[in-house]
Short mmCIF file of C-alpha atoms in Angstrom, two decimals:
data_model
loop_
_atom_site.label_atom_id
_atom_site.label_comp_id
_atom_site.label_asym_id
_atom_site.label_seq_id
_atom_site.Cartn_x
_atom_site.Cartn_y
_atom_site.Cartn_z
CA UNK K 1 47.09 72.55 27.72
CA UNK K 2 45.39 69.39 27.23
CA UNK K 3 41.68 69.48 28.38
CA UNK K 4 39.11 66.60 28.36
CA UNK K 5 35.66 67.97 29.01
CA UNK K 6 32.51 66.09 29.90
CA UNK K 7 33.79 62.92 28.43
CA UNK K 8 31.18 59.96 27.95
CA UNK K 9 32.14 56.57 26.76
CA UNK K 10 29.97 53.50 26.78
CA UNK K 11 30.86 50.04 25.66
CA UNK K 12 28.26 47.83 24.07
CA UNK K 13 25.46 50.43 24.35
CA UNK K 14 21.97 49.24 24.28
CA UNK K 15 22.67 45.76 25.03
CA UNK K 16 22.63 43.65 28.29
CA UNK K 17 26.47 44.09 28.36
CA UNK K 18 26.40 47.89 28.28
CA UNK K 19 29.16 49.29 30.44
CA UNK K 20 29.74 53.02 31.25
CA UNK K 21 33.41 53.74 31.37
CA UNK K 22 33.31 57.52 31.55
CA UNK K 23 30.48 59.74 32.57
CA UNK K 24 31.12 63.59 32.36
CA UNK K 25 34.85 62.99 32.94
CA UNK K 26 36.94 66.05 33.04
CA UNK K 27 40.71 66.32 33.12
CA UNK K 28 43.11 69.53 32.49
CA UNK K 29 46.91 68.88 32.05
CA UNK K 30 49.04 72.04 31.99
CA UNK K 31 52.05 72.44 29.58
CA UNK K 32 55.04 70.96 31.10
CA UNK K 33 53.40 68.68 33.67
CA UNK K 34 54.59 65.00 34.10
CA UNK K 35 51.46 63.16 35.31
CA UNK K 36 51.90 59.77 36.70
CA UNK K 37 48.40 57.84 36.50
CA UNK K 38 47.65 54.76 38.64
CA UNK K 39 44.53 52.62 39.19
CA UNK K 40 43.34 49.04 39.30
CA UNK K 41 42.49 47.16 36.18
CA UNK K 42 39.44 48.46 34.52
CA UNK K 43 39.71 51.97 36.23
CA UNK K 44 39.91 53.71 32.74
CA UNK K 45 43.75 54.49 32.60
CA UNK K 46 44.54 53.01 29.16
CA UNK K 47 41.18 53.97 27.74
CA UNK K 48 41.90 57.72 28.73
CA UNK K 49 45.08 57.44 26.80
CA UNK K 50 43.43 55.93 23.85
CA UNK K 51 40.83 58.44 23.82
CA UNK K 52 43.48 61.38 23.94
CA UNK K 53 45.37 59.61 21.10
CA UNK K 54 42.12 58.93 19.07
CA UNK K 55 42.40 55.17 19.24
CA UNK K 56 38.98 54.95 20.49
CA UNK K 57 36.09 57.47 19.79
CA UNK K 58 34.07 59.21 22.56
CA UNK K 59 30.32 59.22 22.72
CA UNK K 60 30.14 62.82 23.79
CA UNK K 61 32.46 65.53 25.15
CA UNK K 62 35.41 67.27 23.82
CA UNK K 63 39.30 66.88 23.58
CA UNK K 64 41.23 70.00 23.08
CA UNK K 65 44.94 70.98 22.87
CA UNK K 66 45.50 74.63 23.43
CA UNK K 67 41.81 75.47 22.87
CA UNK K 68 41.88 73.55 19.43
CA UNK K 69 39.10 70.91 19.47
CA UNK K 70 40.65 67.75 18.28
CA UNK K 71 37.77 65.46 19.04
CA UNK K 72 36.94 64.64 15.49
CA UNK K 73 40.59 64.57 14.40
CA UNK K 74 41.82 61.13 13.12
CA UNK K 75 44.41 59.07 15.12
CA UNK K 76 47.20 59.57 12.33
CA UNK K 77 46.79 63.33 12.48
CA UNK K 78 47.13 63.40 16.30
CA UNK K 79 49.97 61.13 16.09
CA UNK K 80 51.90 64.20 14.60
CA UNK K 81 51.77 65.96 17.80
CA UNK K 82 51.88 62.95 20.24
CA UNK K 83 54.73 60.49 20.97
CA UNK K 84 53.57 57.30 22.34
CA UNK K 85 55.39 54.26 23.90
CA UNK K 86 53.43 51.14 24.63
CA UNK K 87 54.05 48.31 27.10
CA UNK K 88 55.24 45.93 24.59
CA UNK K 89 58.75 46.96 23.27
CA UNK K 90 58.02 45.33 20.00
CA UNK K 91 55.29 47.87 19.08
CA UNK K 92 57.47 50.99 19.00
CA UNK K 93 60.05 49.73 16.60
CA UNK K 94 60.38 47.94 13.27
CA UNK K 95 62.09 44.59 13.85
CA UNK K 96 63.17 43.83 10.26
CA UNK K 97 64.76 47.24 9.94
CA UNK K 98 68.15 48.35 11.20
CA UNK K 99 68.72 50.72 14.12
CA UNK K 100 69.71 53.31 11.48
CA UNK K 101 66.53 52.64 9.47
CA UNK K 102 64.42 52.92 12.40
CA UNK K 103 65.98 56.23 13.52
CA UNK K 104 65.51 57.55 9.99
CA UNK K 105 61.84 56.69 9.97
CA UNK K 106 61.39 58.39 13.31
CA UNK K 107 63.22 61.49 12.02
CA UNK K 108 60.63 61.88 9.16
CA UNK K 109 57.57 61.65 11.18
CA UNK K 110 54.92 64.03 9.87
CA UNK K 111 57.03 65.01 6.87
CA UNK K 112 56.50 64.26 3.26
CA UNK K 113 58.63 61.34 2.11
CA UNK K 114 58.63 62.02 -1.61
CA UNK K 115 60.83 60.08 -3.90
CA UNK K 116 64.08 60.08 -2.14
CA UNK K 117 66.51 57.76 -0.06
CA UNK K 118 65.06 56.54 3.32
CA UNK K 119 68.23 57.33 5.14
CA UNK K 120 69.83 60.82 5.05
CA UNK K 121 73.56 60.26 5.33
CA UNK K 122 74.11 63.76 6.76
CA UNK K 123 72.00 62.65 9.88
CA UNK K 124 73.98 59.55 10.79
CA UNK K 125 76.30 61.37 13.20
CA UNK K 126 73.33 63.23 14.81
CA UNK K 127 71.79 59.65 15.37
CA UNK K 128 74.97 58.37 16.87
CA UNK K 129 75.07 61.11 19.20
CA UNK K 130 71.39 60.67 20.29
CA UNK K 131 71.98 56.88 20.94
CA UNK K 132 75.16 57.41 22.74
CA UNK K 133 73.16 59.55 25.32
CA UNK K 134 71.26 56.32 26.04
CA UNK K 135 74.30 54.61 27.49
CA UNK K 136 73.56 51.13 25.88
CA UNK K 137 76.20 51.11 23.24
CA UNK K 138 73.54 51.30 20.51
CA UNK K 139 75.44 54.01 18.65
CA UNK K 140 77.97 51.31 17.67
CA UNK K 141 75.25 48.94 16.24
CA UNK K 142 73.58 51.30 13.55
CA UNK K 143 73.41 48.50 11.11
CA UNK K 144 72.11 45.84 13.45
CA UNK K 145 68.47 44.78 13.01
CA UNK K 146 66.20 45.90 15.86
CA UNK K 147 64.63 42.56 16.07
CA UNK K 148 68.01 41.21 17.52
CA UNK K 149 68.08 43.63 20.51
CA UNK K 150 66.85 42.97 24.05
CA UNK K 151 63.55 44.21 25.17
CA UNK K 152 65.15 47.02 27.20
CA UNK K 153 67.24 48.08 24.24
CA UNK K 154 64.12 48.20 22.12
CA UNK K 155 62.05 50.25 24.56
CA UNK K 156 65.01 52.65 25.04
CA UNK K 157 64.90 53.09 21.19
CA UNK K 158 61.08 53.50 21.15
CA UNK K 159 61.28 56.17 23.74
CA UNK K 160 64.04 57.99 22.05
CA UNK K 161 62.26 57.78 18.60
CA UNK K 162 59.04 59.11 19.89
CA UNK K 163 60.60 62.15 21.00
CA UNK K 164 62.82 62.91 17.99
CA UNK K 165 60.42 65.42 16.27
CA UNK K 166 58.62 68.09 18.15
CA UNK K 167 55.60 66.90 19.91
CA UNK K 168 53.01 68.36 22.23
CA UNK K 169 52.52 65.46 24.49
CA UNK K 170 54.34 62.22 25.31
CA UNK K 171 52.07 59.21 26.28
CA UNK K 172 53.56 56.26 28.11
CA UNK K 173 51.24 53.36 28.48
CA UNK K 174 53.00 51.12 31.24
CA UNK K 175 56.22 51.39 29.20
CA UNK K 176 58.22 49.62 31.88
CA UNK K 177 55.87 46.86 32.64
CA UNK K 178 57.56 44.18 30.44
CA UNK K 179 60.96 44.87 31.59
CA UNK K 180 62.89 43.22 34.51
CA UNK K 181 63.43 45.52 37.45
CA UNK K 182 67.00 46.76 36.60
CA UNK K 183 66.16 47.48 33.08
CA UNK K 184 62.92 49.02 34.10
CA UNK K 185 65.00 51.42 36.41
CA UNK K 186 67.26 52.45 33.42
CA UNK K 187 64.27 53.24 31.08
CA UNK K 188 62.55 55.28 34.00
CA UNK K 189 65.86 57.25 34.44
CA UNK K 190 66.04 57.79 30.51
CA UNK K 191 62.36 58.89 30.61
CA UNK K 192 62.99 61.52 33.28
CA UNK K 193 66.18 62.71 31.51
CA UNK K 194 64.17 63.29 28.14
CA UNK K 195 61.17 64.72 29.92
CA UNK K 196 63.29 67.34 31.74
CA UNK K 197 65.63 68.13 28.83
CA UNK K 198 62.73 68.57 26.23
CA UNK K 199 60.34 70.07 28.77
CA UNK K 200 57.67 67.64 27.56
CA UNK K 201 54.23 67.50 28.79
CA UNK K 202 53.97 63.88 29.92
CA UNK K 203 51.20 61.41 30.95
CA UNK K 204 52.42 57.92 32.33
CA UNK K 205 50.12 55.05 33.19
CA UNK K 206 51.91 52.78 35.42
CA UNK K 207 51.29 50.01 37.88
CA UNK K 208 54.48 50.57 39.61
CA UNK K 209 53.64 52.63 42.65
CA UNK K 210 57.28 53.56 43.40
CA UNK K 211 57.78 55.10 39.90
CA UNK K 212 54.46 56.86 40.45
CA UNK K 213 55.63 58.56 43.55
CA UNK K 214 59.18 59.20 42.57
CA UNK K 215 58.64 60.49 39.20
CA UNK K 216 56.54 63.18 37.90
CA UNK K 217 55.00 66.58 39.08
CA UNK K 218 51.53 65.18 39.52
CA UNK K 219 49.76 61.99 40.67
CA UNK K 220 46.28 60.92 39.68
CA UNK K 221 44.67 57.57 40.91
CA UNK K 222 41.65 56.38 38.81
CA UNK K 223 38.80 54.22 39.85
CA UNK K 224 35.80 53.26 37.64
CA UNK K 225 36.36 56.26 35.32
CA UNK K 226 36.79 58.75 38.11
CA UNK K 227 39.77 60.48 39.51
CA UNK K 228 39.95 59.60 43.28
CA UNK K 229 43.37 61.15 43.95
CA UNK K 230 44.68 64.09 42.27
CA UNK K 231 48.05 65.63 43.86
CA UNK K 232 50.59 67.98 42.62
CA UNK K 233 53.25 70.30 44.07
CA UNK K 234 54.05 69.89 47.92
CA UNK K 235 51.35 67.35 48.22
CA UNK K 236 52.73 65.13 45.48
CA UNK K 237 56.23 65.52 46.91
CA UNK K 238 55.01 64.56 50.36
CA UNK K 239 53.32 61.26 49.04
CA UNK K 240 54.33 57.93 50.08
CA UNK K 241 53.85 54.59 48.44
CA UNK K 242 51.93 53.39 51.56
CA UNK K 243 49.64 56.30 51.04
CA UNK K 244 48.50 54.90 47.63
CA UNK K 245 48.39 51.47 48.95
CA UNK K 246 46.10 52.43 51.63
CA UNK K 247 43.73 53.90 49.22
CA UNK K 248 43.93 50.85 47.03
CA UNK K 249 42.85 48.64 50.08
CA UNK K 250 40.17 51.18 50.93
CA UNK K 251 38.64 50.77 47.43
CA UNK K 252 38.98 47.14 47.54
CA UNK K 253 37.03 46.84 50.70
CA UNK K 254 34.37 49.09 49.32
CA UNK K 255 33.99 46.91 46.28
CA UNK K 256 33.63 43.88 48.46
CA UNK K 257 37.05 42.32 47.69
#
């Protein structure tokens, strides 16, 4: 279980530009949940992911995984238990390295490198098999540099690489936002397949309301650092895109927009 307890986060504290992002924010995510997170810009979605991953510190409160407090754990150590895919496909892969070299690098996540070859030839067929499951023909391009691939191919690789080693959580930060609609659909289908097959606990921030409704076992809508919708089970299954749009419009009116 992932638990955020009484999280407080201020930006520019003690200045005229002080802003409270989170005040006593709480969130619990059970093992195996696939949580879709929506909300307007500035609602705290990506900041929450950054807090979980250790990219930004909290002013107070605790972050724990299976009752282990990781609040003071540095980001690089948390990365061993968290797979993360970013909005920009370029951030999840190394463009000047080949597909094979990228796969080999991901395969050694959290392990000691020592003085040995970067690519284990005995793993090549395993990499081919993994890439074949994507359905993009990348298994036949192992020696092609990743920088020459399309955005969708790179994002598919980033998604696959983030789940190659055992992880506690998969963090998806608007990972389809930079893709065209058809490619985004392909990446979401791959996401759902990997999450189900590996039984991954997943948090997905998205601006695509259709994806938020169609995918996942739980939906959270955030606004000004609070959860204004939190639905799972039958309530989540019954949710429609228009229901979320109505809530967006209601909040917009309350804010004077």
